[in-house]
Short mmCIF file of C-alpha atoms and ligand atoms in Angstrom, two decimals:
data_model
loop_
_atom_site.label_atom_id
_atom_site.label_comp_id
_atom_site.label_asym_id
_atom_site.label_seq_id
_atom_site.Cartn_x
_atom_site.Cartn_y
_atom_site.Cartn_z
CA UNK Q 1 -62.78 -96.97 -159.68
CA UNK Q 2 -62.19 -95.23 -156.49
CA UNK Q 3 -65.57 -94.50 -154.97
CA UNK Q 4 -64.49 -92.81 -151.66
CA UNK Q 5 -63.15 -89.62 -154.00
CA UNK Q 6 -65.97 -89.77 -156.08
CA UNK Q 7 -68.46 -89.69 -153.40
CA UNK Q 8 -66.14 -86.39 -151.59
CA UNK Q 9 -66.96 -84.74 -154.99
CA UNK Q 10 -70.43 -85.84 -155.29
CA UNK Q 11 -71.27 -84.64 -152.27
CA UNK Q 12 -70.28 -81.33 -153.49
CA UNK Q 13 -71.30 -80.94 -157.19
CA UNK Q 14 -73.90 -83.72 -156.91
CA UNK Q 15 -74.45 -87.19 -158.61
CA UNK Q 16 -75.72 -85.89 -162.27
CA UNK Q 17 -72.28 -84.56 -162.72
CA UNK Q 18 -70.56 -87.22 -161.28
CA UNK Q 19 -72.75 -89.74 -163.42
CA UNK Q 20 -71.78 -87.86 -166.65
CA UNK Q 21 -68.29 -88.12 -165.83
CA UNK Q 22 -68.72 -91.89 -165.29
CA UNK Q 23 -70.15 -92.17 -168.70
CA UNK Q 24 -67.36 -89.98 -170.63
CA UNK Q 25 -64.86 -92.01 -168.77
CA UNK Q 26 -66.29 -95.42 -170.05
CA UNK Q 27 -66.32 -94.40 -173.02
CA UNK Q 28 -62.35 -93.92 -172.58
CA UNK Q 29 -61.78 -96.75 -170.20
CA UNK Q 30 -59.13 -98.84 -172.67
CA UNK Q 31 -57.49 -95.06 -173.41
CA UNK Q 32 -53.73 -94.56 -171.80
CA UNK Q 33 -53.47 -90.65 -170.76
CA UNK Q 34 -50.22 -89.40 -170.41
CA UNK Q 35 -49.42 -85.73 -168.89
CA UNK Q 36 -46.36 -84.57 -169.41
CA UNK Q 37 -45.17 -80.99 -167.26
CA UNK Q 38 -41.93 -80.00 -165.90
CA UNK Q 39 -42.67 -79.85 -161.97
CA UNK Q 40 -44.44 -82.15 -159.71
CA UNK Q 41 -44.70 -79.53 -156.74
CA UNK Q 42 -45.05 -75.28 -157.01
CA UNK Q 43 -47.08 -73.28 -158.90
CA UNK Q 44 -50.61 -73.69 -160.92
CA UNK Q 45 -49.80 -76.55 -163.57
CA UNK Q 46 -48.65 -78.96 -160.72
CA UNK Q 47 -51.72 -77.83 -158.52
CA UNK Q 48 -54.23 -78.56 -161.09
CA UNK Q 49 -52.28 -82.08 -162.15
CA UNK Q 50 -52.00 -82.90 -158.05
CA UNK Q 51 -56.18 -82.75 -158.31
CA UNK Q 52 -56.90 -83.84 -161.57
CA UNK Q 53 -55.19 -86.98 -162.08
CA UNK Q 54 -56.36 -88.74 -159.08
CA UNK Q 55 -59.95 -87.39 -159.88
CA UNK Q 56 -59.68 -88.96 -163.68
CA UNK Q 57 -58.13 -92.14 -162.44
CA UNK Q 58 -60.85 -92.65 -159.47
CA UNK Q 59 -63.00 -92.66 -162.70
CA UNK Q 60 -61.36 -95.80 -163.90
CA UNK Q 61 -59.40 -94.31 -166.42
CA UNK Q 62 -55.81 -95.07 -167.07
CA UNK Q 63 -53.59 -92.04 -166.47
CA UNK Q 64 -49.79 -91.55 -166.07
CA UNK Q 65 -48.23 -88.19 -164.95
CA UNK Q 66 -44.40 -87.56 -165.88
CA UNK Q 67 -42.15 -84.87 -165.09
CA UNK Q 68 -39.15 -83.80 -167.11
CA UNK Q 69 -36.10 -83.01 -165.37
CA UNK Q 70 -33.87 -80.33 -166.36
CA UNK Q 71 -30.58 -78.60 -165.15
CA UNK Q 72 -30.46 -74.92 -164.28
CA UNK Q 73 -29.56 -73.60 -167.46
CA UNK Q 74 -32.48 -75.11 -168.91
CA UNK Q 75 -35.03 -73.92 -166.25
CA UNK Q 76 -33.45 -70.55 -167.30
CA UNK Q 77 -34.04 -70.64 -170.97
CA UNK Q 78 -37.48 -71.93 -170.03
CA UNK Q 79 -38.01 -69.16 -167.93
CA UNK Q 80 -37.24 -67.05 -170.38
CA UNK Q 81 -39.34 -68.35 -173.10
CA UNK Q 82 -42.20 -68.16 -170.31
CA UNK Q 83 -41.44 -64.52 -170.13
CA UNK Q 84 -41.55 -64.07 -173.87
CA UNK Q 85 -44.27 -65.28 -173.94
CA UNK Q 86 -46.32 -62.93 -171.97
CA UNK Q 87 -44.86 -60.05 -174.09
CA UNK Q 88 -41.39 -59.40 -172.77
CA UNK Q 89 -38.24 -59.00 -175.09
CA UNK Q 90 -35.62 -61.59 -173.74
CA UNK Q 91 -32.05 -62.90 -175.12
CA UNK Q 92 -32.89 -65.44 -177.57
CA UNK Q 93 -30.21 -67.22 -179.16
CA UNK Q 94 -28.64 -70.50 -180.86
CA UNK Q 95 -27.37 -70.99 -177.50
CA UNK Q 96 -30.75 -71.18 -176.02
CA UNK Q 97 -32.52 -73.21 -178.34
CA UNK Q 98 -29.71 -76.07 -178.19
CA UNK Q 99 -29.94 -75.86 -174.50
CA UNK Q 100 -34.09 -76.42 -174.85
CA UNK Q 101 -33.81 -79.14 -177.56
CA UNK Q 102 -30.76 -81.12 -175.78
CA UNK Q 103 -32.68 -81.46 -172.47
CA UNK Q 104 -35.86 -82.44 -174.37
CA UNK Q 105 -33.60 -85.16 -176.37
CA UNK Q 106 -32.40 -86.36 -172.85
CA UNK Q 107 -35.55 -86.54 -171.21
CA UNK Q 108 -37.23 -88.20 -174.31
CA UNK Q 109 -35.04 -91.39 -173.47
CA UNK Q 110 -36.32 -91.49 -170.38
CA UNK Q 111 -40.24 -91.07 -171.74
CA UNK Q 112 -40.38 -92.53 -174.96
CA UNK Q 113 -41.86 -95.71 -173.98
CA UNK Q 114 -44.44 -94.17 -172.73
CA UNK Q 115 -44.83 -91.69 -174.91
CA UNK Q 116 -45.26 -94.15 -177.51
CA UNK Q 117 -47.97 -96.43 -175.59
CA UNK Q 118 -50.38 -93.88 -174.25
CA UNK Q 119 -53.33 -92.70 -176.61
CA UNK Q 120 -53.54 -89.35 -175.38
CA UNK Q 121 -50.39 -87.03 -174.87
CA UNK Q 122 -50.68 -84.09 -172.87
CA UNK Q 123 -47.87 -81.79 -172.95
CA UNK Q 124 -48.14 -78.90 -170.13
CA UNK Q 125 -46.51 -75.24 -171.22
CA UNK Q 126 -43.10 -75.16 -173.89
CA UNK Q 127 -40.91 -76.99 -171.13
CA UNK Q 128 -41.21 -80.62 -172.95
CA UNK Q 129 -43.33 -79.14 -175.95
CA UNK Q 130 -40.11 -80.20 -178.18
CA UNK Q 131 -41.02 -83.77 -177.20
CA UNK Q 132 -43.24 -83.75 -180.16
CA UNK Q 133 -40.73 -83.29 -182.61
CA UNK Q 134 -38.83 -86.40 -181.51
CA UNK Q 135 -41.22 -88.97 -182.22
CA UNK Q 136 -42.29 -88.27 -186.23
CA UNK Q 137 -43.80 -91.72 -186.61
CA UNK Q 138 -46.36 -91.08 -183.82
CA UNK Q 139 -49.76 -92.88 -183.95
CA UNK Q 140 -51.02 -91.26 -180.96
CA UNK Q 141 -52.70 -87.79 -180.93
CA UNK Q 142 -50.76 -84.90 -178.84
CA UNK Q 143 -52.30 -82.20 -177.56
CA UNK Q 144 -50.69 -78.90 -176.28
CA UNK Q 145 -51.85 -77.33 -173.18
CA UNK Q 146 -50.87 -73.74 -172.73
CA UNK Q 147 -51.23 -72.43 -169.01
CA UNK Q 148 -49.75 -68.83 -170.25
CA UNK Q 149 -51.06 -65.93 -171.85
CA UNK Q 150 -50.05 -65.70 -175.11
CA UNK Q 151 -51.95 -62.77 -176.92
CA UNK Q 152 -48.92 -60.76 -177.27
CA UNK Q 153 -45.90 -62.91 -177.11
CA UNK Q 154 -42.45 -61.33 -177.93
CA UNK Q 155 -42.19 -62.81 -181.91
CA UNK Q 156 -38.75 -64.52 -182.19
CA UNK Q 157 -39.86 -66.58 -179.36
CA UNK Q 158 -43.10 -67.62 -180.44
CA UNK Q 159 -42.14 -67.66 -184.15
CA UNK Q 160 -39.52 -70.56 -182.76
CA UNK Q 161 -42.47 -72.23 -180.50
CA UNK Q 162 -45.15 -71.75 -183.09
CA UNK Q 163 -43.50 -74.27 -185.42
CA UNK Q 164 -42.92 -76.86 -182.45
CA UNK Q 165 -46.62 -76.64 -181.31
CA UNK Q 166 -47.99 -76.64 -184.92
CA UNK Q 167 -47.06 -80.32 -184.91
CA UNK Q 168 -49.50 -80.78 -182.05
CA UNK Q 169 -53.21 -82.08 -183.11
CA UNK Q 170 -55.03 -79.92 -180.95
CA UNK Q 171 -54.14 -77.20 -178.10
CA UNK Q 172 -55.97 -75.75 -175.26
CA UNK Q 173 -55.45 -72.18 -174.20
CA UNK Q 174 -57.51 -70.64 -170.97
CA UNK Q 175 -59.30 -67.83 -172.10
CA UNK Q 176 -59.81 -66.85 -175.87
CA UNK Q 177 -58.20 -63.46 -175.18
CA UNK Q 178 -54.83 -66.12 -174.79
CA UNK Q 179 -54.68 -67.64 -177.99
CA UNK Q 180 -52.45 -67.50 -181.00
CA UNK Q 181 -53.43 -68.54 -184.81
CA UNK Q 182 -52.34 -72.39 -184.81
CA UNK Q 183 -53.33 -74.84 -187.61
CA UNK Q 184 -55.26 -77.32 -185.39
CA UNK Q 185 -58.35 -76.98 -183.77
CA UNK Q 186 -57.99 -75.14 -180.42
CA UNK Q 187 -59.74 -75.53 -177.22
CA UNK Q 188 -60.92 -73.29 -174.06
CA UNK Q 189 -60.68 -74.59 -171.08
CA UNK Q 190 -60.24 -72.30 -168.10
CA UNK Q 191 -58.76 -72.99 -164.85
CA UNK Q 192 -60.73 -74.84 -161.84
CA UNK Q 193 -60.15 -75.20 -158.07
CA UNK Q 194 -60.55 -78.15 -156.43
CA UNK Q 195 -62.80 -78.13 -153.33
CA UNK Q 196 -61.19 -80.90 -151.12
CA UNK Q 197 -57.88 -79.44 -150.98
CA UNK Q 198 -56.76 -77.17 -147.80
CA UNK Q 199 -57.08 -73.82 -149.49
CA UNK Q 200 -60.85 -74.67 -150.60
CA UNK Q 201 -62.00 -77.39 -148.15
CA UNK Q 202 -64.74 -76.29 -145.38
CA UNK Q 203 -63.17 -75.01 -142.11
CA UNK Q 204 -64.26 -75.39 -138.63
CA UNK Q 205 -66.18 -72.51 -137.18
CA UNK Q 206 -63.36 -72.24 -134.67
CA UNK Q 207 -60.81 -72.55 -137.06
CA UNK Q 208 -62.05 -69.81 -139.15
CA UNK Q 209 -62.82 -67.65 -136.05
CA UNK Q 210 -59.09 -68.04 -134.93
CA UNK Q 211 -57.84 -65.76 -137.71
CA UNK Q 212 -59.18 -62.48 -135.68
CA UNK Q 213 -57.09 -63.47 -132.68
CA UNK Q 214 -53.92 -64.41 -134.60
CA UNK Q 215 -53.54 -61.73 -136.47
CA UNK Q 216 -54.67 -59.20 -134.16
CA UNK Q 217 -58.16 -58.54 -135.49
CA UNK Q 218 -61.26 -57.12 -134.21
CA UNK Q 219 -64.20 -59.55 -134.05
CA UNK Q 220 -66.93 -56.67 -134.33
CA UNK Q 221 -65.71 -55.31 -137.47
CA UNK Q 222 -66.35 -56.28 -140.91
CA UNK Q 223 -63.62 -57.81 -142.57
CA UNK Q 224 -62.54 -56.72 -145.90
CA UNK Q 225 -59.72 -58.96 -147.72
CA UNK Q 226 -57.06 -59.27 -150.69
CA UNK Q 227 -55.12 -62.23 -151.05
CA UNK Q 228 -52.26 -61.54 -153.49
CA UNK Q 229 -48.59 -61.93 -154.20
CA UNK Q 230 -46.79 -58.24 -153.52
CA UNK Q 231 -46.76 -57.23 -157.34
CA UNK Q 232 -47.82 -54.32 -159.01
CA UNK Q 233 -50.62 -55.89 -161.08
CA UNK Q 234 -52.64 -56.65 -158.25
CA UNK Q 235 -52.52 -52.93 -157.33
CA UNK Q 236 -52.01 -52.94 -153.48
CA UNK Q 237 -51.49 -49.40 -153.41
CA UNK Q 238 -54.77 -49.05 -155.05
CA UNK Q 239 -56.23 -51.48 -152.20
CA UNK Q 240 -54.98 -49.47 -149.64
CA UNK Q 241 -56.10 -46.36 -151.06
CA UNK Q 242 -59.86 -47.45 -151.32
CA UNK Q 243 -59.62 -48.94 -147.96
CA UNK Q 244 -58.97 -45.47 -146.68
CA UNK Q 245 -61.18 -43.37 -148.64
CA UNK Q 246 -64.14 -46.21 -147.64
CA UNK Q 247 -63.58 -46.05 -143.97
CA UNK Q 248 -64.10 -42.48 -144.14
CA UNK Q 249 -67.76 -43.60 -144.29
CA UNK Q 250 -68.35 -47.12 -142.81
CA UNK Q 251 -66.54 -48.51 -140.20
CA UNK Q 252 -64.35 -51.88 -141.21
CA UNK Q 253 -61.00 -53.55 -141.22
CA UNK Q 254 -58.98 -54.50 -144.29
CA UNK Q 255 -56.84 -57.53 -144.23
CA UNK Q 256 -54.08 -57.68 -147.39
CA UNK Q 257 -52.54 -60.84 -147.35
CA UNK Q 258 -49.71 -61.88 -149.42
CA UNK Q 259 -46.25 -63.36 -149.61
CA UNK Q 260 -44.09 -65.45 -151.61
CA UNK Q 261 -41.90 -62.74 -152.57
CA UNK Q 262 -38.57 -63.92 -151.19
CA UNK Q 263 -37.21 -64.77 -154.38
CA UNK Q 264 -38.34 -61.73 -156.14
CA UNK Q 265 -36.60 -58.16 -155.04
CA UNK Q 266 -39.71 -56.08 -156.57
CA UNK Q 267 -41.98 -58.09 -154.22
CA UNK Q 268 -40.08 -56.82 -151.20
CA UNK Q 269 -40.19 -53.17 -152.33
CA UNK Q 270 -43.71 -53.05 -152.75
CA UNK Q 271 -44.07 -54.94 -149.51
CA UNK Q 272 -42.38 -51.97 -147.32
CA UNK Q 273 -44.47 -49.52 -149.75
CA UNK Q 274 -47.67 -51.20 -148.71
CA UNK Q 275 -46.54 -51.31 -145.00
CA UNK Q 276 -45.41 -47.53 -145.20
CA UNK Q 277 -48.92 -46.42 -146.64
CA UNK Q 278 -50.84 -48.42 -143.76
CA UNK Q 279 -48.66 -47.80 -140.91
CA UNK Q 280 -51.10 -44.74 -139.77
CA UNK Q 281 -53.86 -46.77 -140.00
CA UNK Q 282 -54.76 -49.57 -137.57
CA UNK Q 283 -57.71 -51.05 -139.35
CA UNK Q 284 -55.18 -51.92 -141.93
CA UNK Q 285 -53.39 -55.49 -141.79
CA UNK Q 286 -50.74 -55.90 -143.96
CA UNK Q 287 -49.79 -59.85 -143.83
CA UNK Q 288 -46.81 -61.59 -144.91
CA UNK Q 289 -47.66 -65.28 -145.21
CA UNK Q 290 -45.65 -68.54 -145.83
CA UNK Q 291 -46.14 -69.90 -149.21
CA UNK Q 292 -47.68 -72.81 -147.60
CA UNK Q 293 -50.60 -70.89 -145.78
CA UNK Q 294 -53.20 -72.81 -147.57
CA UNK Q 295 -55.46 -73.23 -144.57
CA UNK Q 296 -54.69 -69.72 -143.35
CA UNK Q 297 -55.59 -68.16 -146.67
CA UNK Q 298 -58.79 -70.50 -146.49
CA UNK Q 299 -59.72 -69.29 -142.83
CA UNK Q 300 -59.36 -65.65 -143.97
CA UNK Q 301 -61.19 -65.89 -146.88
CA UNK Q 302 -64.26 -67.42 -144.99
CA UNK Q 303 -63.86 -64.68 -142.23
CA UNK Q 304 -64.19 -62.11 -144.73
CA UNK Q 305 -67.39 -60.22 -145.52
CA UNK Q 306 -66.33 -58.70 -149.13
CA UNK Q 307 -63.22 -59.96 -151.06
CA UNK Q 308 -61.07 -57.43 -153.05
CA UNK Q 309 -59.38 -58.82 -156.26
CA UNK Q 310 -58.32 -54.95 -157.43
CA UNK Q 311 -55.65 -56.19 -160.41
CA UNK Q 312 -54.85 -54.24 -163.16
CA UNK Q 313 -53.86 -56.83 -165.04
CA UNK Q 314 -54.44 -60.31 -164.39
CA UNK Q 315 -54.24 -64.31 -165.97
CA UNK Q 316 -57.42 -66.05 -164.44
CA UNK Q 317 -57.28 -64.67 -161.34
CA UNK Q 318 -57.54 -67.95 -159.10
CA UNK Q 319 -57.89 -65.85 -155.86
CA UNK Q 320 -61.66 -64.78 -157.09
CA UNK Q 321 -62.39 -68.32 -157.81
CA UNK Q 322 -61.60 -69.34 -153.95
CA UNK Q 323 -63.43 -66.36 -152.39
CA UNK Q 324 -66.25 -66.80 -154.83
CA UNK Q 325 -66.45 -70.01 -153.83
CA UNK Q 326 -66.57 -69.40 -150.21
CA UNK Q 327 -69.97 -66.98 -150.81
CA UNK Q 328 -68.04 -64.05 -151.08
CA UNK Q 329 -68.83 -60.99 -153.72
CA UNK Q 330 -65.82 -59.89 -155.53
CA UNK Q 331 -64.68 -56.38 -156.16
CA UNK Q 332 -62.49 -57.43 -158.95
CA UNK Q 333 -60.59 -54.90 -161.80
CA UNK Q 334 -61.79 -55.19 -165.09
CA UNK Q 335 -59.27 -57.38 -166.57
CA UNK Q 336 -58.33 -60.40 -167.59
CA UNK Q 337 -60.35 -63.88 -166.16
CA UNK Q 338 -61.86 -61.71 -163.41
CA UNK Q 339 -64.11 -60.55 -166.02
CA UNK Q 340 -65.47 -64.35 -166.42
CA UNK Q 341 -65.94 -64.64 -163.02
CA UNK Q 342 -67.15 -61.58 -161.54
CA UNK Q 343 -70.54 -61.24 -163.29
CA UNK Q 344 -71.01 -57.07 -162.63
CA UNK Q 345 -73.83 -56.55 -160.21
CA UNK Q 346 -74.57 -60.27 -159.76
CA UNK Q 347 -71.52 -62.22 -158.37
CA UNK Q 348 -69.97 -58.89 -157.48
CA UNK Q 349 -68.23 -55.52 -158.96
CA UNK Q 350 -66.07 -54.53 -161.98
CA UNK Q 351 -63.96 -51.69 -160.87
CA UNK Q 352 -61.69 -49.21 -162.70
CA UNK Q 353 -60.26 -47.07 -159.70
CA UNK Q 354 -59.57 -47.00 -155.97
CA UNK Q 355 -62.71 -44.57 -155.77
CA UNK Q 356 -64.48 -46.85 -157.59
CA UNK Q 357 -63.45 -50.04 -155.71
CA UNK Q 358 -64.27 -47.45 -152.37
CA UNK Q 359 -67.77 -47.21 -153.49
CA UNK Q 360 -68.34 -50.89 -154.02
CA UNK Q 361 -67.04 -51.80 -150.36
CA UNK Q 362 -69.27 -49.28 -148.96
CA UNK Q 363 -72.27 -50.48 -150.43
CA UNK Q 364 -71.72 -54.01 -149.84
CA UNK Q 365 -71.08 -53.57 -146.24
CA UNK Q 366 -74.23 -51.55 -145.80
CA UNK Q 367 -76.56 -53.75 -147.61
CA UNK Q 368 -76.00 -57.21 -145.98
CA UNK Q 369 -78.85 -58.58 -147.62
CA UNK Q 370 -77.16 -57.88 -151.23
CA UNK Q 371 -73.96 -59.13 -149.86
CA UNK Q 372 -75.44 -62.51 -148.94
CA UNK Q 373 -77.58 -62.55 -152.04
CA UNK Q 374 -74.84 -62.11 -154.22
CA UNK Q 375 -72.21 -64.50 -152.48
CA UNK Q 376 -74.86 -67.34 -153.34
CA UNK Q 377 -74.50 -66.35 -156.80
CA UNK Q 378 -71.09 -66.36 -156.56
CA UNK Q 379 -70.79 -69.82 -154.91
CA UNK Q 380 -73.23 -70.90 -157.60
CA UNK Q 381 -71.20 -69.81 -160.59
CA UNK Q 382 -68.15 -70.98 -159.21
CA UNK Q 383 -69.88 -74.83 -158.77
CA UNK Q 384 -70.80 -74.74 -162.27
CA UNK Q 385 -68.28 -73.38 -163.66
CA UNK Q 386 -65.18 -73.53 -162.40
CA UNK Q 387 -64.52 -76.47 -160.39
CA UNK Q 388 -61.98 -79.30 -160.77
CA UNK Q 389 -65.05 -81.75 -162.04
CA UNK Q 390 -65.54 -79.29 -164.82
CA UNK Q 391 -62.38 -79.06 -165.95
CA UNK Q 392 -62.13 -82.77 -166.34
CA UNK Q 393 -65.30 -83.29 -168.23
CA UNK Q 394 -64.16 -80.73 -170.84
CA UNK Q 395 -60.85 -82.88 -171.12
CA UNK Q 396 -62.76 -86.05 -171.14
CA UNK Q 397 -64.75 -84.02 -174.45
CA UNK Q 398 -61.94 -82.96 -176.23
CA UNK Q 399 -60.25 -86.45 -176.04
CA UNK Q 400 -64.10 -88.16 -176.92
CA UNK Q 401 -63.93 -85.77 -180.04
CA UNK Q 402 -60.79 -87.74 -181.54
CA UNK Q 403 -62.55 -90.88 -180.84
CA UNK Q 404 -66.03 -90.41 -182.06
N1 UDP D 1 -51.48 -67.62 -152.62
C1 UDP D 1 -50.96 -67.85 -152.09
N2 UDP D 1 -50.01 -67.25 -150.95
C2 UDP D 1 -49.95 -65.86 -150.87
C3 UDP D 1 -50.75 -65.07 -152.04
C4 UDP D 1 -51.58 -65.93 -153.19
O1 UDP D 1 -50.96 -69.02 -151.62
O2 UDP D 1 -49.31 -64.85 -150.36
C5 UDP D 1 -52.28 -68.33 -153.57
C6 UDP D 1 -53.84 -67.90 -153.95
O3 UDP D 1 -54.58 -68.55 -153.22
C7 UDP D 1 -53.99 -68.36 -155.37
C8 UDP D 1 -52.93 -68.37 -156.22
O4 UDP D 1 -51.95 -68.22 -154.85
O5 UDP D 1 -54.29 -69.83 -155.07
C9 UDP D 1 -52.24 -67.53 -156.72
O6 UDP D 1 -53.25 -67.41 -157.97
P1 UDP D 1 -53.83 -66.41 -158.87
O7 UDP D 1 -54.33 -67.06 -160.28
O8 UDP D 1 -54.81 -65.29 -158.19
O9 UDP D 1 -52.52 -64.83 -159.62
P2 UDP D 1 -50.97 -65.40 -159.60
O10 UDP D 1 -50.51 -64.97 -158.61
O11 UDP D 1 -50.74 -66.50 -160.40
O12 UDP D 1 -50.85 -63.81 -160.90
#
């Protein structure tokens, strides 16, 4: 057991939470757990595994994390599967099936030993899902962990994948809305954040204050923040409109911090559009951040008085979790996983329009006590529901349900 790491989590979540994890893990100590996904870096799945695997190891579990490789055509096909599962019609041909299955066959040869010796195999997303078809005689338990919103899939692709996924012993989805009927138990396990990472750890006061100078902000004015990619679903235009409306009544500055749009032509267009809208307003700051600006985002979230996530469509909305963890009330679009996190009038406000957003900004900036009270509730809500320790607990319960 790695007591140093456990002690760090314990200092945050308390000894009862860690003791419960230890007790659960002790019943699984002879079990071998194998996670398989398709990338070690970049993206939410890798980020979660980078925190989850060390924590499971620290609990004394035998955990292995394997990554399947693939060539460009394979990732093109799996990217098209990803889009299809989220509802977009794609080109789905016998050729794409062949590319997908052949790549899985090749990777199976490398992973066969680990797939056989593990007691629990957790396969993340569609990329390695076909591996199960290559082990018809298996004796262990296989779980498909779907991180994608399957609520309205493009049917031809889902019909094909469903025929694979149905062979698993269970599947995991992030939210009830994301599921599809399947002939095995389905578990709902929402995502989580890790309080020990650069994005979420406590920062020295100086480092938080330094963002004012760095981005030319006014330390005397309250700060309203939205952190999001430049994407229409995050409604950046609505955010600017709301700020312009609210600024007529109460002084503050808005920061819209986004980035990661370099390989996305639409992102660049939206960034330009947002910049043009903000141009005449010196209190609106539109930032373009590099993809590894975790500490900067952390500092901005901590410096903010109110955080917005005015999405019109959202998966889970990790930016909401991150801001709430930093004691910020969140004004969020009434959609997707934002609804699970923003408890209206308690941890923030749910909104539908720029007008509604402007009203809530004014309210929260005006009533400082209310803002602090909601921020505290927001932090507590994340502590109880959306930290990596809860995430690991859910995985352990799932595995225990197979052996008890
Ligand atoms: N993020 C980032 N840089 C940016 C914008 C977002 O690092 O310019 C991070 C953000 O802090 C969060 C994640 O990317 O951890 C976005 O997750 P979310 O679920 O909010 O939205 P998605 O972008 O996956 O739709």
